[in-house]
Amino acid sequence: MSILVIGSVALDTVETPFARKEDTLGGAASYFSTAASLYNQVNLVAVVGSDFPPEHLDFWRSRPVNLAGLQIQDGKTFRWAARYHLDMNARDTLDTQLGVYAGFHAVIPSEYRQSPLLFLANIQPALQMEVLEQIPDAQLTVLDTMELWIMTTRPQLTEVIKRVDMLLMSEEEVRQYTNQPSIVTGVRHLLDMGLKYVVVKQGSYGALLFGADGSYFSAPSYPLEEVIDPTGAGDAFAGGLLGFLSTVEPASDGTYALEDIKCGVVHGNILGSFVCEDFSIGRLRTLTMDDIARRYQALVDCSHFDPHWQNRMDGMHSTAPR
Ligand code: AMP
């Protein structure tokens, strides 16, 4: 099952407390496509400027990434600059230049229209909506966003949220959008908008899955000792989640079993952890399914605990001296 993605393809300048990289390949759709293409074919919808280095396109051509929907226009590629704090869960955006994305309209090639899975990666909500409207029969629609769009295009973002099945947001973004100090209350407000699932990304602490049916799952994070660059962790997370779901069969009505969604969230955490091991998509280039399987087992081992413990201390408490 192929996955259609619309989102940014960018050149990033990233500063961590230890290193700086200029004009390195970035963008939400870049991380997503590279991660998800480990599982299945990705149909990319994006635009780059005439300054975009062609070797990045050559890399995607070596993977199952369909570039028929990637436009190359006169002008500048999307550029983003950010600086990470010593706690690399926190960063400041220094600059965002939309370049050729300003005024871009998505043209979906006919060969993309049967994609059952649709990922609206981080980009202007108006563009996300354009794609959503052109793929009305997708089985699962998943949305990601960022502070810039929450702050500058909230009404358009709200319209997209109301139309998708699943929303991915960082903990901070849930607070920004819902204005609720409690994540659980914030998520309830989001679910009330009609979403089936909300996934709250917690950086190096893992991810939480909330379902409209009251289901809840906390996915463990992999304890990485050295984080080189966390950029793209959220997008690679989405790549692991949708990549995994593209390998399982949904029910006849197109819905995915909760157990499969949970497993997808774990794959998300795994891909998110790998991407932090290098700048840009460096680590994703060499990643294999065996690497993913080893980390999957490590997460199973570290999050499994005795389900049979029972409270047998009631009597002891009642007789204990004060
Ligand atoms: P993440 O670290 O998963 O939040 O994603 C970071 C990536 O998103 C970077 O590679 C940026 O190029 C891209 N990005 C940053 N800001 C935006 C934005 N406002 N819209 C679309 N993509 C963005």
PDB file of N, CA, C and O and ligand atoms in Angstrom, residues 7-8 10-12 25-28 31 78-80 84 91 93 96 98 122-124 144 146 148-149 173 201 230-236, ligand 1:
ATOM      1  N   GLY A   7       4.225  17.982   1.988  1.00  0.00           N
ATOM      2  CA  GLY A   7       4.912  18.662   3.096  1.00  0.00           C
ATOM      3  C   GLY A   7       6.136  19.384   2.581  1.00  0.00           C
ATOM      4  O   GLY A   7       6.382  19.418   1.370  1.00  0.00           O
ATOM      5  N   SER A   8       6.894  19.952   3.500  1.00  0.00           N
ATOM      6  CA  SER A   8       8.057  20.742   3.086  1.00  0.00           C
ATOM      7  C   SER A   8       9.226  19.855   2.683  1.00  0.00           C
ATOM      8  O   SER A   8       9.486  18.822   3.283  1.00  0.00           O
ATOM      9  N   ALA A  10      13.144  20.979   2.243  1.00  0.00           N
ATOM     10  CA  ALA A  10      13.803  22.215   2.652  1.00  0.00           C
ATOM     11  C   ALA A  10      15.313  22.089   2.694  1.00  0.00           C
ATOM     12  O   ALA A  10      15.874  20.986   2.621  1.00  0.00           O
ATOM     13  N   LEU A  11      15.934  23.247   2.830  1.00  0.00           N
ATOM     14  CA  LEU A  11      17.360  23.292   3.168  1.00  0.00           C
ATOM     15  C   LEU A  11      17.437  23.945   4.549  1.00  0.00           C
ATOM     16  O   LEU A  11      16.962  25.072   4.730  1.00  0.00           O
ATOM     17  N   ASP A  12      17.975  23.202   5.506  1.00  0.00           N
ATOM     18  CA  ASP A  12      17.982  23.632   6.909  1.00  0.00           C
ATOM     19  C   ASP A  12      19.371  24.090   7.349  1.00  0.00           C
ATOM     20  O   ASP A  12      20.386  23.512   6.930  1.00  0.00           O
ATOM     21  N   LEU A  25      19.984  18.958   3.830  1.00  0.00           N
ATOM     22  CA  LEU A  25      18.643  18.524   3.411  1.00  0.00           C
ATOM     23  C   LEU A  25      17.729  18.404   4.625  1.00  0.00           C
ATOM     24  O   LEU A  25      18.069  17.734   5.608  1.00  0.00           O
ATOM     25  N   GLY A  26      16.586  19.076   4.567  1.00  0.00           N
ATOM     26  CA  GLY A  26      15.606  19.013   5.649  1.00  0.00           C
ATOM     27  C   GLY A  26      14.215  19.077   5.061  1.00  0.00           C
ATOM     28  O   GLY A  26      14.017  18.864   3.861  1.00  0.00           O
ATOM     29  N   GLY A  27      13.260  19.397   5.923  1.00  0.00           N
ATOM     30  CA  GLY A  27      11.870  19.463   5.474  1.00  0.00           C
ATOM     31  C   GLY A  27      11.117  18.240   5.952  1.00  0.00           C
ATOM     32  O   GLY A  27      11.644  17.123   5.942  1.00  0.00           O
ATOM     33  N   ALA A  28       9.879  18.492   6.374  1.00  0.00           N
ATOM     34  CA  ALA A  28       9.076  17.425   6.959  1.00  0.00           C
ATOM     35  C   ALA A  28       8.874  16.272   5.976  1.00  0.00           C
ATOM     36  O   ALA A  28       8.985  15.097   6.335  1.00  0.00           O
ATOM     37  N   TYR A  31      12.114  13.999   5.554  1.00  0.00           N
ATOM     38  CA  TYR A  31      12.318  13.011   6.622  1.00  0.00           C
ATOM     39  C   TYR A  31      11.269  11.907   6.524  1.00  0.00           C
ATOM     40  O   TYR A  31      11.574  10.727   6.656  1.00  0.00           O
ATOM     41  N   PHE A  78      12.483  26.187   0.123  1.00  0.00           N
ATOM     42  CA  PHE A  78      12.092  26.487   1.518  1.00  0.00           C
ATOM     43  C   PHE A  78      13.355  26.425   2.386  1.00  0.00           C
ATOM     44  O   PHE A  78      14.144  25.484   2.286  1.00  0.00           O
ATOM     45  N   ARG A  79      13.540  27.434   3.241  1.00  0.00           N
ATOM     46  CA  ARG A  79      14.696  27.400   4.148  1.00  0.00           C
ATOM     47  C   ARG A  79      14.238  27.613   5.579  1.00  0.00           C
ATOM     48  O   ARG A  79      13.339  28.416   5.850  1.00  0.00           O
ATOM     49  N   TRP A  80      14.876  26.892   6.481  1.00  0.00           N
ATOM     50  CA  TRP A  80      14.529  26.952   7.904  1.00  0.00           C
ATOM     51  C   TRP A  80      15.823  26.924   8.708  1.00  0.00           C
ATOM     52  O   TRP A  80      16.761  26.201   8.358  1.00  0.00           O
ATOM     53  N   TYR A  84      19.258  24.619  18.831  1.00  0.00           N
ATOM     54  CA  TYR A  84      18.834  23.754  19.944  1.00  0.00           C
ATOM     55  C   TYR A  84      19.463  24.198  21.245  1.00  0.00           C
ATOM     56  O   TYR A  84      20.589  24.702  21.277  1.00  0.00           O
ATOM     57  N   ARG A  91      14.073  23.954  21.253  1.00  0.00           N
ATOM     58  CA  ARG A  91      14.802  24.675  20.208  1.00  0.00           C
ATOM     59  C   ARG A  91      14.104  25.996  19.919  1.00  0.00           C
ATOM     60  O   ARG A  91      12.916  26.165  20.229  1.00  0.00           O
ATOM     61  N   THR A  93      13.245  28.520  16.715  1.00  0.00           N
ATOM     62  CA  THR A  93      13.295  28.729  15.264  1.00  0.00           C
ATOM     63  C   THR A  93      13.862  30.116  15.028  1.00  0.00           C
ATOM     64  O   THR A  93      13.371  31.098  15.589  1.00  0.00           O
ATOM     65  N   THR A  96      12.324  31.278   9.001  1.00  0.00           N
ATOM     66  CA  THR A  96      11.561  30.414   8.080  1.00  0.00           C
ATOM     67  C   THR A  96      11.335  31.208   6.794  1.00  0.00           C
ATOM     68  O   THR A  96      10.770  32.298   6.832  1.00  0.00           O
ATOM     69  N   LEU A  98       9.611  30.704   3.167  1.00  0.00           N
ATOM     70  CA  LEU A  98       8.787  29.768   2.393  1.00  0.00           C
ATOM     71  C   LEU A  98       9.308  29.545   0.972  1.00  0.00           C
ATOM     72  O   LEU A  98       9.086  28.484   0.388  1.00  0.00           O
ATOM     73  N   ASN A 122       3.964  18.704   7.797  1.00  0.00           N
ATOM     74  CA  ASN A 122       4.011  20.105   8.153  1.00  0.00           C
ATOM     75  C   ASN A 122       4.208  21.018   6.935  1.00  0.00           C
ATOM     76  O   ASN A 122       5.220  20.943   6.255  1.00  0.00           O
ATOM     77  N   ILE A 123       3.196  21.871   6.674  1.00  0.00           N
ATOM     78  CA  ILE A 123       3.252  22.908   5.614  1.00  0.00           C
ATOM     79  C   ILE A 123       2.000  23.776   5.805  1.00  0.00           C
ATOM     80  O   ILE A 123       1.174  23.475   6.665  1.00  0.00           O
ATOM     81  N   GLN A 124       1.826  24.806   4.962  1.00  0.00           N
ATOM     82  CA  GLN A 124       0.648  25.672   5.128  1.00  0.00           C
ATOM     83  C   GLN A 124      -0.633  24.824   5.137  1.00  0.00           C
ATOM     84  O   GLN A 124      -0.837  24.016   4.221  1.00  0.00           O
ATOM     85  N   ASP A 144       0.039  16.587  10.551  1.00  0.00           N
ATOM     86  CA  ASP A 144       1.057  17.137  11.443  1.00  0.00           C
ATOM     87  C   ASP A 144       1.087  18.646  11.212  1.00  0.00           C
ATOM     88  O   ASP A 144       0.651  19.130  10.161  1.00  0.00           O
ATOM     89  N   MET A 146       2.882  22.716  12.957  1.00  0.00           N
ATOM     90  CA  MET A 146       3.947  23.348  13.735  1.00  0.00           C
ATOM     91  C   MET A 146       3.478  24.686  14.291  1.00  0.00           C
ATOM     92  O   MET A 146       2.489  25.246  13.812  1.00  0.00           O
ATOM     93  N   LEU A 148       4.361  27.720  13.865  1.00  0.00           N
ATOM     94  CA  LEU A 148       4.126  28.831  12.920  1.00  0.00           C
ATOM     95  C   LEU A 148       2.692  28.812  12.394  1.00  0.00           C
ATOM     96  O   LEU A 148       2.023  29.849  12.321  1.00  0.00           O
ATOM     97  N   TRP A 149       2.195  27.622  12.042  1.00  0.00           N
ATOM     98  CA  TRP A 149       0.844  27.524  11.458  1.00  0.00           C
ATOM     99  C   TRP A 149      -0.222  27.669  12.540  1.00  0.00           C
ATOM    100  O   TRP A 149      -1.300  28.212  12.275  1.00  0.00           O
ATOM    101  N   GLU A 173       2.794  21.887  21.312  1.00  0.00           N
ATOM    102  CA  GLU A 173       1.809  22.317  20.309  1.00  0.00           C
ATOM    103  C   GLU A 173       0.380  22.082  20.799  1.00  0.00           C
ATOM    104  O   GLU A 173      -0.518  22.877  20.500  1.00  0.00           O
ATOM    105  N   LYS A 201       3.504  13.774  20.818  1.00  0.00           N
ATOM    106  CA  LYS A 201       4.934  13.444  20.761  1.00  0.00           C
ATOM    107  C   LYS A 201       5.628  14.152  21.921  1.00  0.00           C
ATOM    108  O   LYS A 201       5.419  15.331  22.142  1.00  0.00           O
ATOM    109  N   PRO A 230      18.207  16.445  16.686  1.00  0.00           N
ATOM    110  CA  PRO A 230      16.835  15.904  16.731  1.00  0.00           C
ATOM    111  C   PRO A 230      15.921  16.402  15.611  1.00  0.00           C
ATOM    112  O   PRO A 230      14.757  16.003  15.556  1.00  0.00           O
ATOM    113  N   THR A 231      16.420  17.239  14.717  1.00  0.00           N
ATOM    114  CA  THR A 231      15.547  17.755  13.649  1.00  0.00           C
ATOM    115  C   THR A 231      14.957  16.599  12.839  1.00  0.00           C
ATOM    116  O   THR A 231      15.672  15.673  12.474  1.00  0.00           O
ATOM    117  N   GLY A 232      13.675  16.697  12.609  1.00  0.00           N
ATOM    118  CA  GLY A 232      13.022  15.682  11.776  1.00  0.00           C
ATOM    119  C   GLY A 232      12.526  14.487  12.556  1.00  0.00           C
ATOM    120  O   GLY A 232      11.928  13.574  11.980  1.00  0.00           O
ATOM    121  N   ALA A 233      12.739  14.486  13.882  1.00  0.00           N
ATOM    122  CA  ALA A 233      12.310  13.319  14.664  1.00  0.00           C
ATOM    123  C   ALA A 233      10.793  13.137  14.540  1.00  0.00           C
ATOM    124  O   ALA A 233      10.308  12.011  14.390  1.00  0.00           O
ATOM    125  N   GLY A 234      10.050  14.247  14.567  1.00  0.00           N
ATOM    126  CA  GLY A 234       8.589  14.156  14.461  1.00  0.00           C
ATOM    127  C   GLY A 234       8.151  13.629  13.093  1.00  0.00           C
ATOM    128  O   GLY A 234       7.185  12.872  12.978  1.00  0.00           O
ATOM    129  N   ASP A 235       8.874  14.014  12.061  1.00  0.00           N
ATOM    130  CA  ASP A 235       8.508  13.594  10.699  1.00  0.00           C
ATOM    131  C   ASP A 235       8.910  12.141  10.460  1.00  0.00           C
ATOM    132  O   ASP A 235       8.177  11.387   9.811  1.00  0.00           O
ATOM    133  N   ALA A 236      10.069  11.751  11.001  1.00  0.00           N
ATOM    134  CA  ALA A 236      10.486  10.346  10.891  1.00  0.00           C
ATOM    135  C   ALA A 236       9.545   9.475  11.728  1.00  0.00           C
ATOM    136  O   ALA A 236       9.245   8.336  11.358  1.00  0.00           O
TER     137      ALA A 236
HETATM  138  P1  AMP B   1      10.585  18.312  13.306  1.00  0.00           P
HETATM  139  O1  AMP B   1      11.977  18.367  13.913  1.00  0.00           O
HETATM  140  O2  AMP B   1      10.080  16.927  13.122  1.00  0.00           O
HETATM  141  O3  AMP B   1       9.636  19.229  13.983  1.00  0.00           O
HETATM  142  O4  AMP B   1      10.719  18.858  11.802  1.00  0.00           O
HETATM  143  C1  AMP B   1      11.659  19.812  11.431  1.00  0.00           C
HETATM  144  C2  AMP B   1      11.624  20.001   9.906  1.00  0.00           C
HETATM  145  O5  AMP B   1      10.442  20.705   9.549  1.00  0.00           O
HETATM  146  C3  AMP B   1      12.804  20.807   9.418  1.00  0.00           C
HETATM  147  O6  AMP B   1      13.583  19.998   8.548  1.00  0.00           O
HETATM  148  C4  AMP B   1      12.214  22.020   8.698  1.00  0.00           C
HETATM  149  O7  AMP B   1      12.748  22.238   7.421  1.00  0.00           O
HETATM  150  C5  AMP B   1      10.738  21.740   8.603  1.00  0.00           C
HETATM  151  N1  AMP B   1       9.958  22.921   9.003  1.00  0.00           N
HETATM  152  C6  AMP B   1      10.249  23.802   9.983  1.00  0.00           C
HETATM  153  N2  AMP B   1       9.278  24.737  10.096  1.00  0.00           N
HETATM  154  C7  AMP B   1       8.342  24.426   9.169  1.00  0.00           C
HETATM  155  C8  AMP B   1       7.084  24.984   8.801  1.00  0.00           C
HETATM  156  N3  AMP B   1       6.594  26.061   9.414  1.00  0.00           N
HETATM  157  N4  AMP B   1       6.387  24.392   7.804  1.00  0.00           N
HETATM  158  C9  AMP B   1       6.876  23.300   7.204  1.00  0.00           C
HETATM  159  N5  AMP B   1       8.030  22.710   7.507  1.00  0.00           N
HETATM  160  C10 AMP B   1       8.775  23.260   8.478  1.00  0.00           C
END
